[in-house]
Amino acid sequence: MYGSIEAGGTKFVCAIGNSKLEILERVSFPTTTPDETLEQVAAFFKQYQTQLASIGVGSFGPIDIHHDSVTYGHITSTPKLAWQNFDFVGTLKKYFNIPIAWTTDVNAACYGEYVAGNGKGLTSVVYYTVGTGIGGGALQNGAFVEGFSHPEMGHMLVKRHPEDTFLGNCPFHQDCLEGMAAGPALEKRTGTKGENLLAEDPVWEIEADYISQCAYNTTLMFAPDIIIFGGGVMKQDHMKKKVQEKFAKLVNHYVTTPAVEEYIVTPKLGDNAGTIGCLALAQDATINA
Ligand code: ADP
Ligand code: ZN
């Protein structure tokens, strides 16, 4: 059996799965302090200790992913103070001395869609989550795109919509995608949480404008086979079509992408993309160990 940890800023989701990447058991608890939360994580996996081969972790970040770094496996400069410089993998290893795969939450979801979702069989897959924040991960030939660190595509700059007076919500950048288009930006603009906004609300045109700029930038940077948009905000069914249409206008036939209905999509695995990705990464870690 394999373990999955989706470490989010508001909640942790832990799961157990088998070699077919079927989810057998899943629990969730709020993210509090590292000590308290990791104790809960450990208590869950202890029940399966004799069968547990490895664990895959998809974490909020930024995180240190470089194996040769002294702070490998740490969460680094997160605004969540209690978690700054927390040695996540090291702490987990103290509880379970088995292979631990370690990547970002969005990379894990990207991997899930790549092995078992809409990215299956493709070479180049990009995944974004549009939720409390916006994050992106990219896979090329089965390997995550990374350099000095993992990408932070959610903070790309976007061109302000002419009717948008909202100043943005990111403490680091003006007019970055996350600050303009993550769930909290929708809520601050309208005074209403995204899930409670009507599909006819004009704010969705602005929202789709920013997400289509993201798809446009992604297309020209990576020319991927597919761009998958997940996260709470994309549960608005009307959004996908709006983004596809605005994207086509932005590209203006400059490049010929795959048919937009198959190119800009939502995750086939839905909310399970991250968990299945973590299970698959855990499985890979046993092979590579
Ligand atoms: P997280 O990013 O914390 O893992 P979500 O992906 O569910 O979790 O994102 C939460 C954000 O998405 C919140 O800002 C919430 O208001 C918004 N949201 C959640 N569900 C919907 C929905 N159905 N439609 C629009 N916005 C939503
Ligand atoms: Zn930003």
PDB file of C-alpha atoms and ligand atoms in Angstrom:
ATOM      1  CA  MET A   1       0.000   0.000   0.000  1.00  0.00           C
ATOM      2  CA  TYR A   2       0.988   3.582  -0.600  1.00  0.00           C
ATOM      3  CA  GLY A   3       0.343   6.702   1.395  1.00  0.00           C
ATOM      4  CA  SER A   4      -0.683  10.113   0.104  1.00  0.00           C
ATOM      5  CA  ILE A   5      -0.413  13.428   1.926  1.00  0.00           C
ATOM      6  CA  GLU A   6      -1.926  16.509   0.370  1.00  0.00           C
ATOM      7  CA  ALA A   7      -0.611  19.240   2.602  1.00  0.00           C
ATOM      8  CA  GLY A   8      -2.694  22.356   2.114  1.00  0.00           C
ATOM      9  CA  GLY A   9      -2.615  25.676   3.872  1.00  0.00           C
ATOM     10  CA  THR A  10      -6.082  25.144   5.324  1.00  0.00           C
ATOM     11  CA  LYS A  11      -6.365  21.357   5.451  1.00  0.00           C
ATOM     12  CA  PHE A  12      -4.390  18.158   5.180  1.00  0.00           C
ATOM     13  CA  VAL A  13      -5.815  15.200   3.275  1.00  0.00           C
ATOM     14  CA  CYS A  14      -4.188  11.828   3.954  1.00  0.00           C
ATOM     15  CA  ALA A  15      -5.052   8.685   2.039  1.00  0.00           C
ATOM     16  CA  ILE A  16      -4.089   5.070   1.569  1.00  0.00           C
ATOM     17  CA  GLY A  17      -4.119   3.499  -1.877  1.00  0.00           C
ATOM     18  CA  ASN A  18      -3.127   0.329  -3.663  1.00  0.00           C
ATOM     19  CA  SER A  19      -0.920  -0.352  -6.667  1.00  0.00           C
ATOM     20  CA  LYS A  20      -3.873   0.310  -9.014  1.00  0.00           C
ATOM     21  CA  LEU A  21      -3.953   3.813  -7.509  1.00  0.00           C
ATOM     22  CA  GLU A  22      -7.347   3.091  -5.981  1.00  0.00           C
ATOM     23  CA  ILE A  23      -8.057   5.198  -2.896  1.00  0.00           C
ATOM     24  CA  LEU A  24      -8.940   2.827  -0.041  1.00  0.00           C
ATOM     25  CA  GLU A  25      -9.205   5.208   2.894  1.00  0.00           C
ATOM     26  CA  ARG A  26      -9.059   8.954   3.307  1.00  0.00           C
ATOM     27  CA  VAL A  27      -9.091  11.405   6.188  1.00  0.00           C
ATOM     28  CA  SER A  28      -8.842  15.163   6.406  1.00  0.00           C
ATOM     29  CA  PHE A  29      -7.979  17.541   9.198  1.00  0.00           C
ATOM     30  CA  PRO A  30      -7.338  21.269   9.546  1.00  0.00           C
ATOM     31  CA  THR A  31      -3.789  22.590   9.180  1.00  0.00           C
ATOM     32  CA  THR A  32      -2.731  23.874  12.602  1.00  0.00           C
ATOM     33  CA  THR A  33       0.867  23.764  13.871  1.00  0.00           C
ATOM     34  CA  PRO A  34       3.444  21.474  12.241  1.00  0.00           C
ATOM     35  CA  ASP A  35       3.835  19.363  15.393  1.00  0.00           C
ATOM     36  CA  GLU A  36       0.139  18.870  15.956  1.00  0.00           C
ATOM     37  CA  THR A  37      -0.707  18.269  12.299  1.00  0.00           C
ATOM     38  CA  LEU A  38       2.154  15.827  11.691  1.00  0.00           C
ATOM     39  CA  GLU A  39       1.105  13.899  14.806  1.00  0.00           C
ATOM     40  CA  GLN A  40      -2.329  13.443  13.245  1.00  0.00           C
ATOM     41  CA  VAL A  41      -0.738  12.412   9.963  1.00  0.00           C
ATOM     42  CA  ALA A  42       1.418   9.849  11.768  1.00  0.00           C
ATOM     43  CA  ALA A  43      -1.526   8.472  13.759  1.00  0.00           C
ATOM     44  CA  PHE A  44      -3.437   7.861  10.526  1.00  0.00           C
ATOM     45  CA  PHE A  45      -0.606   6.048   8.736  1.00  0.00           C
ATOM     46  CA  LYS A  46       0.432   4.065  11.854  1.00  0.00           C
ATOM     47  CA  GLN A  47      -2.702   1.954  11.355  1.00  0.00           C
ATOM     48  CA  TYR A  48      -1.207   0.702   8.072  1.00  0.00           C
ATOM     49  CA  GLN A  49       2.442   0.692   9.089  1.00  0.00           C
ATOM     50  CA  THR A  50       3.123  -2.974   8.322  1.00  0.00           C
ATOM     51  CA  GLN A  51       1.765  -2.642   4.751  1.00  0.00           C
ATOM     52  CA  LEU A  52       2.931   0.859   3.938  1.00  0.00           C
ATOM     53  CA  ALA A  53       5.649   0.829   1.236  1.00  0.00           C
ATOM     54  CA  SER A  54       6.127   4.581   0.744  1.00  0.00           C
ATOM     55  CA  ILE A  55       4.446   7.962   1.024  1.00  0.00           C
ATOM     56  CA  GLY A  56       3.960  10.697  -1.580  1.00  0.00           C
ATOM     57  CA  VAL A  57       3.638  14.278  -0.343  1.00  0.00           C
ATOM     58  CA  GLY A  58       2.226  17.194  -2.333  1.00  0.00           C
ATOM     59  CA  SER A  59       2.751  20.277  -0.227  1.00  0.00           C
ATOM     60  CA  PHE A  60       1.866  23.942  -0.201  1.00  0.00           C
ATOM     61  CA  GLY A  61       4.997  25.993  -0.566  1.00  0.00           C
ATOM     62  CA  PRO A  62       7.369  27.305  -1.480  1.00  0.00           C
ATOM     63  CA  ILE A  63       9.295  24.139  -0.664  1.00  0.00           C
ATOM     64  CA  ASP A  64      12.872  22.941  -1.101  1.00  0.00           C
ATOM     65  CA  ILE A  65      12.932  20.179  -3.720  1.00  0.00           C
ATOM     66  CA  HIS A  66      16.669  19.911  -4.280  1.00  0.00           C
ATOM     67  CA  HIS A  67      18.028  16.586  -3.053  1.00  0.00           C
ATOM     68  CA  ASP A  68      21.512  17.961  -2.488  1.00  0.00           C
ATOM     69  CA  SER A  69      20.311  20.920  -0.411  1.00  0.00           C
ATOM     70  CA  VAL A  70      20.675  20.894   3.405  1.00  0.00           C
ATOM     71  CA  THR A  71      17.079  22.077   3.644  1.00  0.00           C
ATOM     72  CA  TYR A  72      15.692  19.483   1.201  1.00  0.00           C
ATOM     73  CA  GLY A  73      12.178  18.520   2.252  1.00  0.00           C
ATOM     74  CA  HIS A  74      11.551  21.754   4.112  1.00  0.00           C
ATOM     75  CA  ILE A  75       8.729  24.204   3.594  1.00  0.00           C
ATOM     76  CA  THR A  76      10.654  27.440   3.095  1.00  0.00           C
ATOM     77  CA  SER A  77       9.326  30.998   2.898  1.00  0.00           C
ATOM     78  CA  THR A  78       5.590  30.405   3.347  1.00  0.00           C
ATOM     79  CA  PRO A  79       3.566  33.308   4.763  1.00  0.00           C
ATOM     80  CA  LYS A  80       2.217  30.758   7.292  1.00  0.00           C
ATOM     81  CA  LEU A  81       4.711  31.622  10.028  1.00  0.00           C
ATOM     82  CA  ALA A  82       4.451  28.400  12.059  1.00  0.00           C
ATOM     83  CA  TRP A  83       5.399  26.408   8.963  1.00  0.00           C
ATOM     84  CA  GLN A  84       8.356  28.511   7.847  1.00  0.00           C
ATOM     85  CA  ASN A  85      11.496  26.378   7.524  1.00  0.00           C
ATOM     86  CA  PHE A  86       9.647  23.306   8.764  1.00  0.00           C
ATOM     87  CA  ASP A  87      11.489  20.057   7.999  1.00  0.00           C
ATOM     88  CA  PHE A  88       8.507  18.172   6.604  1.00  0.00           C
ATOM     89  CA  VAL A  89      10.256  15.154   5.066  1.00  0.00           C
ATOM     90  CA  GLY A  90      12.690  14.850   7.994  1.00  0.00           C
ATOM     91  CA  THR A  91       9.829  14.821  10.500  1.00  0.00           C
ATOM     92  CA  LEU A  92       7.911  12.264   8.458  1.00  0.00           C
ATOM     93  CA  LYS A  93      11.018  10.076   8.196  1.00  0.00           C
ATOM     94  CA  LYS A  94      11.247   9.998  11.991  1.00  0.00           C
ATOM     95  CA  TYR A  95       7.817   8.377  12.091  1.00  0.00           C
ATOM     96  CA  PHE A  96       8.174   6.196   8.976  1.00  0.00           C
ATOM     97  CA  ASN A  97      11.557   5.179   7.657  1.00  0.00           C
ATOM     98  CA  ILE A  98      10.313   4.422   4.130  1.00  0.00           C
ATOM     99  CA  PRO A  99      10.763   6.234   0.789  1.00  0.00           C
ATOM    100  CA  ILE A 100       9.054   9.641   0.777  1.00  0.00           C
ATOM    101  CA  ALA A 101       8.289  11.407  -2.509  1.00  0.00           C
ATOM    102  CA  TRP A 102       8.205  15.173  -2.076  1.00  0.00           C
ATOM    103  CA  THR A 103       6.808  17.773  -4.444  1.00  0.00           C
ATOM    104  CA  THR A 104       4.394  20.707  -4.618  1.00  0.00           C
ATOM    105  CA  ASP A 105       0.628  20.258  -4.313  1.00  0.00           C
ATOM    106  CA  VAL A 106       0.105  21.305  -7.925  1.00  0.00           C
ATOM    107  CA  ASN A 107       2.881  19.075  -9.239  1.00  0.00           C
ATOM    108  CA  ALA A 108       1.199  16.167  -7.478  1.00  0.00           C
ATOM    109  CA  ALA A 109      -2.160  16.976  -9.068  1.00  0.00           C
ATOM    110  CA  CYS A 110      -0.439  17.405 -12.433  1.00  0.00           C
ATOM    111  CA  TYR A 111       1.110  13.965 -12.013  1.00  0.00           C
ATOM    112  CA  GLY A 112      -2.255  12.446 -11.089  1.00  0.00           C
ATOM    113  CA  GLU A 113      -3.821  13.755 -14.292  1.00  0.00           C
ATOM    114  CA  TYR A 114      -0.755  12.597 -16.228  1.00  0.00           C
ATOM    115  CA  VAL A 115      -0.870   8.994 -15.018  1.00  0.00           C
ATOM    116  CA  ALA A 116      -4.633   8.523 -14.760  1.00  0.00           C
ATOM    117  CA  GLY A 117      -6.551  11.584 -15.959  1.00  0.00           C
ATOM    118  CA  ASN A 118      -6.801  13.923 -18.910  1.00  0.00           C
ATOM    119  CA  GLY A 119      -3.044  13.994 -19.393  1.00  0.00           C
ATOM    120  CA  LYS A 120      -2.708  10.237 -19.783  1.00  0.00           C
ATOM    121  CA  GLY A 121      -0.614   9.308 -22.798  1.00  0.00           C
ATOM    122  CA  LEU A 122       0.461  12.902 -23.424  1.00  0.00           C
ATOM    123  CA  THR A 123       4.040  14.198 -23.301  1.00  0.00           C
ATOM    124  CA  SER A 124       3.652  17.689 -21.929  1.00  0.00           C
ATOM    125  CA  VAL A 125       1.033  18.471 -19.292  1.00  0.00           C
ATOM    126  CA  VAL A 126       0.433  21.697 -17.362  1.00  0.00           C
ATOM    127  CA  TYR A 127      -1.889  21.837 -14.365  1.00  0.00           C
ATOM    128  CA  TYR A 128      -3.175  24.882 -12.492  1.00  0.00           C
ATOM    129  CA  THR A 129      -5.307  25.079  -9.405  1.00  0.00           C
ATOM    130  CA  VAL A 130      -7.530  28.132  -9.012  1.00  0.00           C
ATOM    131  CA  GLY A 131      -8.594  28.052  -5.386  1.00  0.00           C
ATOM    132  CA  THR A 132      -7.467  29.864  -2.246  1.00  0.00           C
ATOM    133  CA  GLY A 133      -4.345  30.615  -4.249  1.00  0.00           C
ATOM    134  CA  ILE A 134      -3.272  29.878  -7.796  1.00  0.00           C
ATOM    135  CA  GLY A 135      -0.449  27.459  -8.435  1.00  0.00           C
ATOM    136  CA  GLY A 136       0.834  25.628 -11.465  1.00  0.00           C
ATOM    137  CA  GLY A 137       2.919  22.565 -12.230  1.00  0.00           C
ATOM    138  CA  ALA A 138       4.332  21.322 -15.516  1.00  0.00           C
ATOM    139  CA  LEU A 139       5.457  17.888 -16.654  1.00  0.00           C
ATOM    140  CA  GLN A 140       7.686  17.219 -19.617  1.00  0.00           C
ATOM    141  CA  ASN A 141       8.292  13.575 -20.584  1.00  0.00           C
ATOM    142  CA  GLY A 142       7.221  12.482 -17.105  1.00  0.00           C
ATOM    143  CA  ALA A 143       9.581  14.845 -15.260  1.00  0.00           C
ATOM    144  CA  PHE A 144       8.583  18.023 -13.452  1.00  0.00           C
ATOM    145  CA  VAL A 145       9.825  21.236 -14.981  1.00  0.00           C
ATOM    146  CA  GLU A 146      12.155  22.801 -12.412  1.00  0.00           C
ATOM    147  CA  GLY A 147      15.398  24.702 -12.117  1.00  0.00           C
ATOM    148  CA  PHE A 148      16.730  26.600  -9.099  1.00  0.00           C
ATOM    149  CA  SER A 149      13.338  25.681  -7.593  1.00  0.00           C
ATOM    150  CA  HIS A 150       9.836  24.624  -8.610  1.00  0.00           C
ATOM    151  CA  PRO A 151       7.787  26.992 -10.779  1.00  0.00           C
ATOM    152  CA  GLU A 152       5.526  29.609  -9.200  1.00  0.00           C
ATOM    153  CA  MET A 153       3.358  30.134 -12.245  1.00  0.00           C
ATOM    154  CA  GLY A 154       0.404  31.358 -10.208  1.00  0.00           C
ATOM    155  CA  HIS A 155       2.195  34.662  -9.694  1.00  0.00           C
ATOM    156  CA  MET A 156       2.661  35.468 -13.385  1.00  0.00           C
ATOM    157  CA  LEU A 157       1.716  39.030 -14.210  1.00  0.00           C
ATOM    158  CA  VAL A 158      -1.536  39.622 -16.053  1.00  0.00           C
ATOM    159  CA  LYS A 159      -2.846  42.606 -17.962  1.00  0.00           C
ATOM    160  CA  ARG A 160      -5.527  44.353 -15.981  1.00  0.00           C
ATOM    161  CA  HIS A 161      -9.081  44.023 -17.337  1.00  0.00           C
ATOM    162  CA  PRO A 162     -10.258  47.519 -18.352  1.00  0.00           C
ATOM    163  CA  GLU A 163     -13.341  47.298 -16.127  1.00  0.00           C
ATOM    164  CA  ASP A 164     -11.495  45.897 -13.125  1.00  0.00           C
ATOM    165  CA  THR A 165     -10.766  48.376 -10.342  1.00  0.00           C
ATOM    166  CA  PHE A 166      -9.717  45.736  -7.813  1.00  0.00           C
ATOM    167  CA  LEU A 167      -6.151  46.373  -6.697  1.00  0.00           C
ATOM    168  CA  GLY A 168      -5.199  42.757  -6.199  1.00  0.00           C
ATOM    169  CA  ASN A 169      -4.716  40.568  -3.240  1.00  0.00           C
ATOM    170  CA  CYS A 170      -1.083  39.431  -3.349  1.00  0.00           C
ATOM    171  CA  PRO A 171       1.211  40.995  -0.737  1.00  0.00           C
ATOM    172  CA  PHE A 172       4.212  40.539  -3.062  1.00  0.00           C
ATOM    173  CA  HIS A 173       3.036  41.704  -6.494  1.00  0.00           C
ATOM    174  CA  GLN A 174       0.610  44.055  -8.080  1.00  0.00           C
ATOM    175  CA  ASP A 175      -1.502  42.545 -10.855  1.00  0.00           C
ATOM    176  CA  CYS A 176      -0.313  38.972 -10.485  1.00  0.00           C
ATOM    177  CA  LEU A 177      -2.670  36.158 -11.450  1.00  0.00           C
ATOM    178  CA  GLU A 178      -3.170  34.848  -7.918  1.00  0.00           C
ATOM    179  CA  GLY A 179      -3.814  38.326  -6.558  1.00  0.00           C
ATOM    180  CA  MET A 180      -6.328  39.098  -9.300  1.00  0.00           C
ATOM    181  CA  ALA A 181      -8.075  35.783  -9.847  1.00  0.00           C
ATOM    182  CA  ALA A 182      -7.832  33.352  -6.909  1.00  0.00           C
ATOM    183  CA  GLY A 183     -10.993  32.700  -4.863  1.00  0.00           C
ATOM    184  CA  PRO A 184     -10.276  35.428  -2.270  1.00  0.00           C
ATOM    185  CA  ALA A 185      -9.944  38.030  -5.058  1.00  0.00           C
ATOM    186  CA  LEU A 186     -13.409  37.117  -6.331  1.00  0.00           C
ATOM    187  CA  GLU A 187     -14.767  37.400  -2.825  1.00  0.00           C
ATOM    188  CA  LYS A 188     -13.108  40.749  -2.098  1.00  0.00           C
ATOM    189  CA  ARG A 189     -14.364  42.203  -5.393  1.00  0.00           C
ATOM    190  CA  THR A 190     -17.956  41.141  -4.924  1.00  0.00           C
ATOM    191  CA  GLY A 191     -18.401  40.665  -1.187  1.00  0.00           C
ATOM    192  CA  THR A 192     -19.603  37.127  -1.966  1.00  0.00           C
ATOM    193  CA  LYS A 193     -17.747  33.828  -1.972  1.00  0.00           C
ATOM    194  CA  GLY A 194     -17.243  32.394  -5.464  1.00  0.00           C
ATOM    195  CA  GLU A 195     -19.435  29.391  -4.760  1.00  0.00           C
ATOM    196  CA  ASN A 196     -22.352  31.726  -3.972  1.00  0.00           C
ATOM    197  CA  LEU A 197     -22.032  33.962  -7.034  1.00  0.00           C
ATOM    198  CA  LEU A 198     -24.566  33.557  -9.847  1.00  0.00           C
ATOM    199  CA  ALA A 199     -23.276  32.292 -13.179  1.00  0.00           C
ATOM    200  CA  GLU A 200     -24.595  35.540 -14.742  1.00  0.00           C
ATOM    201  CA  ASP A 201     -22.494  37.746 -12.468  1.00  0.00           C
ATOM    202  CA  PRO A 202     -20.301  40.015 -14.640  1.00  0.00           C
ATOM    203  CA  VAL A 203     -17.299  39.226 -12.439  1.00  0.00           C
ATOM    204  CA  TRP A 204     -16.954  35.885 -14.240  1.00  0.00           C
ATOM    205  CA  GLU A 205     -16.026  37.704 -17.459  1.00  0.00           C
ATOM    206  CA  ILE A 206     -13.177  39.363 -15.594  1.00  0.00           C
ATOM    207  CA  GLU A 207     -12.222  36.075 -13.941  1.00  0.00           C
ATOM    208  CA  ALA A 208     -12.214  34.232 -17.272  1.00  0.00           C
ATOM    209  CA  ASP A 209     -10.180  37.034 -18.827  1.00  0.00           C
ATOM    210  CA  TYR A 210      -7.364  36.482 -16.316  1.00  0.00           C
ATOM    211  CA  ILE A 211      -7.477  32.693 -16.575  1.00  0.00           C
ATOM    212  CA  SER A 212      -7.395  32.933 -20.374  1.00  0.00           C
ATOM    213  CA  GLN A 213      -4.306  35.147 -20.137  1.00  0.00           C
ATOM    214  CA  CYS A 214      -2.752  32.415 -18.030  1.00  0.00           C
ATOM    215  CA  ALA A 215      -3.605  29.816 -20.683  1.00  0.00           C
ATOM    216  CA  TYR A 216      -2.189  32.123 -23.359  1.00  0.00           C
ATOM    217  CA  ASN A 217       1.102  32.682 -21.513  1.00  0.00           C
ATOM    218  CA  THR A 218       1.356  28.969 -20.770  1.00  0.00           C
ATOM    219  CA  THR A 219       0.769  28.093 -24.406  1.00  0.00           C
ATOM    220  CA  LEU A 220       3.496  30.373 -25.689  1.00  0.00           C
ATOM    221  CA  MET A 221       5.970  29.373 -22.962  1.00  0.00           C
ATOM    222  CA  PHE A 222       5.550  25.583 -23.040  1.00  0.00           C
ATOM    223  CA  ALA A 223       3.443  24.677 -26.088  1.00  0.00           C
ATOM    224  CA  PRO A 224       2.064  21.820 -23.961  1.00  0.00           C
ATOM    225  CA  ASP A 225      -0.288  19.071 -25.120  1.00  0.00           C
ATOM    226  CA  ILE A 226      -2.915  20.092 -22.580  1.00  0.00           C
ATOM    227  CA  ILE A 227      -3.625  22.708 -19.892  1.00  0.00           C
ATOM    228  CA  ILE A 228      -5.757  21.505 -16.994  1.00  0.00           C
ATOM    229  CA  PHE A 229      -7.468  23.989 -14.661  1.00  0.00           C
ATOM    230  CA  GLY A 230      -8.662  22.588 -11.337  1.00  0.00           C
ATOM    231  CA  GLY A 231      -9.469  24.045  -7.924  1.00  0.00           C
ATOM    232  CA  GLY A 232     -12.658  25.338  -6.338  1.00  0.00           C
ATOM    233  CA  VAL A 233     -13.180  28.297  -8.653  1.00  0.00           C
ATOM    234  CA  MET A 234     -13.141  26.050 -11.743  1.00  0.00           C
ATOM    235  CA  LYS A 235     -16.100  24.111 -10.331  1.00  0.00           C
ATOM    236  CA  GLN A 236     -18.144  26.837 -12.017  1.00  0.00           C
ATOM    237  CA  ASP A 237     -19.148  24.862 -15.115  1.00  0.00           C
ATOM    238  CA  HIS A 238     -19.517  27.963 -17.279  1.00  0.00           C
ATOM    239  CA  MET A 239     -15.907  29.018 -16.690  1.00  0.00           C
ATOM    240  CA  LYS A 240     -14.237  26.464 -18.960  1.00  0.00           C
ATOM    241  CA  LYS A 241     -16.104  27.656 -22.052  1.00  0.00           C
ATOM    242  CA  LYS A 242     -15.512  31.322 -21.214  1.00  0.00           C
ATOM    243  CA  VAL A 243     -11.792  30.668 -20.823  1.00  0.00           C
ATOM    244  CA  GLN A 244     -11.620  28.649 -24.053  1.00  0.00           C
ATOM    245  CA  GLU A 245     -13.294  31.438 -26.031  1.00  0.00           C
ATOM    246  CA  LYS A 246     -11.208  34.238 -24.582  1.00  0.00           C
ATOM    247  CA  PHE A 247      -8.070  32.156 -25.052  1.00  0.00           C
ATOM    248  CA  ALA A 248      -8.835  31.637 -28.758  1.00  0.00           C
ATOM    249  CA  LYS A 249      -9.262  35.404 -29.188  1.00  0.00           C
ATOM    250  CA  LEU A 250      -5.987  36.134 -27.398  1.00  0.00           C
ATOM    251  CA  VAL A 251      -3.994  33.637 -29.486  1.00  0.00           C
ATOM    252  CA  ASN A 252      -5.576  35.077 -32.615  1.00  0.00           C
ATOM    253  CA  HIS A 253      -4.335  32.143 -34.747  1.00  0.00           C
ATOM    254  CA  TYR A 254      -0.713  32.973 -34.015  1.00  0.00           C
ATOM    255  CA  VAL A 255      -0.053  29.321 -33.113  1.00  0.00           C
ATOM    256  CA  THR A 256      -2.170  26.267 -33.882  1.00  0.00           C
ATOM    257  CA  THR A 257      -2.954  24.552 -30.603  1.00  0.00           C
ATOM    258  CA  PRO A 258      -4.852  21.275 -30.217  1.00  0.00           C
ATOM    259  CA  ALA A 259      -8.641  21.808 -30.481  1.00  0.00           C
ATOM    260  CA  VAL A 260      -9.454  24.135 -27.622  1.00  0.00           C
ATOM    261  CA  GLU A 261     -12.132  21.814 -26.131  1.00  0.00           C
ATOM    262  CA  GLU A 262      -9.452  19.164 -25.629  1.00  0.00           C
ATOM    263  CA  TYR A 263      -6.665  21.599 -24.848  1.00  0.00           C
ATOM    264  CA  ILE A 264      -8.109  23.711 -22.023  1.00  0.00           C
ATOM    265  CA  VAL A 265      -9.907  21.336 -19.700  1.00  0.00           C
ATOM    266  CA  THR A 266     -10.791  20.644 -16.086  1.00  0.00           C
ATOM    267  CA  PRO A 267      -9.313  17.628 -14.249  1.00  0.00           C
ATOM    268  CA  LYS A 268     -10.773  14.247 -15.158  1.00  0.00           C
ATOM    269  CA  LEU A 269      -9.963  13.072 -11.642  1.00  0.00           C
ATOM    270  CA  GLY A 270     -11.659  16.096 -10.054  1.00  0.00           C
ATOM    271  CA  ASP A 271     -10.654  16.567  -6.441  1.00  0.00           C
ATOM    272  CA  ASN A 272      -8.807  13.214  -6.506  1.00  0.00           C
ATOM    273  CA  ALA A 273      -6.064  14.428  -8.850  1.00  0.00           C
ATOM    274  CA  GLY A 274      -3.721  15.361  -6.004  1.00  0.00           C
ATOM    275  CA  THR A 275      -4.266  12.180  -4.016  1.00  0.00           C
ATOM    276  CA  ILE A 276      -3.829   9.910  -7.031  1.00  0.00           C
ATOM    277  CA  GLY A 277      -0.735  11.873  -8.029  1.00  0.00           C
ATOM    278  CA  CYS A 278       0.771  11.436  -4.560  1.00  0.00           C
ATOM    279  CA  LEU A 279       0.028   7.690  -4.644  1.00  0.00           C
ATOM    280  CA  ALA A 280       1.688   7.398  -8.063  1.00  0.00           C
ATOM    281  CA  LEU A 281       4.714   9.363  -6.875  1.00  0.00           C
ATOM    282  CA  ALA A 282       4.902   7.133  -3.790  1.00  0.00           C
ATOM    283  CA  GLN A 283       4.825   4.078  -6.039  1.00  0.00           C
ATOM    284  CA  ASP A 284       7.602   5.540  -8.222  1.00  0.00           C
ATOM    285  CA  ALA A 285       9.653   6.241  -5.076  1.00  0.00           C
ATOM    286  CA  THR A 286       9.702   2.547  -4.170  1.00  0.00           C
ATOM    287  CA  ILE A 287      10.956   1.705  -7.653  1.00  0.00           C
ATOM    288  CA  ASN A 288      13.628   4.417  -7.520  1.00  0.00           C
ATOM    289  CA  ALA A 289      14.653   3.658  -3.910  1.00  0.00           C
TER     290      ALA A 289
HETATM  291  P1  ADP B   1      -7.863  25.185  -1.565  1.00  0.00           P
HETATM  292  O1  ADP B   1      -7.315  26.057  -2.622  1.00  0.00           O
HETATM  293  O2  ADP B   1      -7.857  25.842  -0.218  1.00  0.00           O
HETATM  294  O3  ADP B   1      -7.273  23.805  -1.549  1.00  0.00           O
HETATM  295  P2  ADP B   1     -10.321  25.180  -3.111  1.00  0.00           P
HETATM  296  O4  ADP B   1      -9.650  24.732  -4.361  1.00  0.00           O
HETATM  297  O5  ADP B   1     -11.677  24.605  -2.808  1.00  0.00           O
HETATM  298  O6  ADP B   1      -9.425  24.909  -1.842  1.00  0.00           O
HETATM  299  O7  ADP B   1     -10.426  26.751  -3.188  1.00  0.00           O
HETATM  300  C1  ADP B   1     -11.123  27.506  -2.254  1.00  0.00           C
HETATM  301  C2  ADP B   1     -11.499  28.824  -2.903  1.00  0.00           C
HETATM  302  O8  ADP B   1     -12.314  28.581  -4.048  1.00  0.00           O
HETATM  303  C3  ADP B   1     -12.282  29.731  -2.002  1.00  0.00           C
HETATM  304  O9  ADP B   1     -11.907  31.080  -2.238  1.00  0.00           O
HETATM  305  C4  ADP B   1     -13.729  29.493  -2.429  1.00  0.00           C
HETATM  306  O10 ADP B   1     -14.553  30.616  -2.205  1.00  0.00           O
HETATM  307  C5  ADP B   1     -13.580  29.186  -3.896  1.00  0.00           C
HETATM  308  N1  ADP B   1     -14.576  28.212  -4.345  1.00  0.00           N
HETATM  309  C6  ADP B   1     -14.795  26.977  -3.827  1.00  0.00           C
HETATM  310  N2  ADP B   1     -15.798  26.356  -4.490  1.00  0.00           N
HETATM  311  C7  ADP B   1     -16.209  27.205  -5.456  1.00  0.00           C
HETATM  312  C8  ADP B   1     -17.211  27.140  -6.477  1.00  0.00           C
HETATM  313  N3  ADP B   1     -17.999  26.085  -6.622  1.00  0.00           N
HETATM  314  N4  ADP B   1     -17.310  28.197  -7.283  1.00  0.00           N
HETATM  315  C9  ADP B   1     -16.516  29.277  -7.155  1.00  0.00           C
HETATM  316  N5  ADP B   1     -15.587  29.407  -6.215  1.00  0.00           N
HETATM  317  C10 ADP B   1     -15.421  28.391  -5.368  1.00  0.00           C
HETATM  318 ZN    ZN B   2       1.833  37.447  -6.492  1.00  0.00          ZN
END
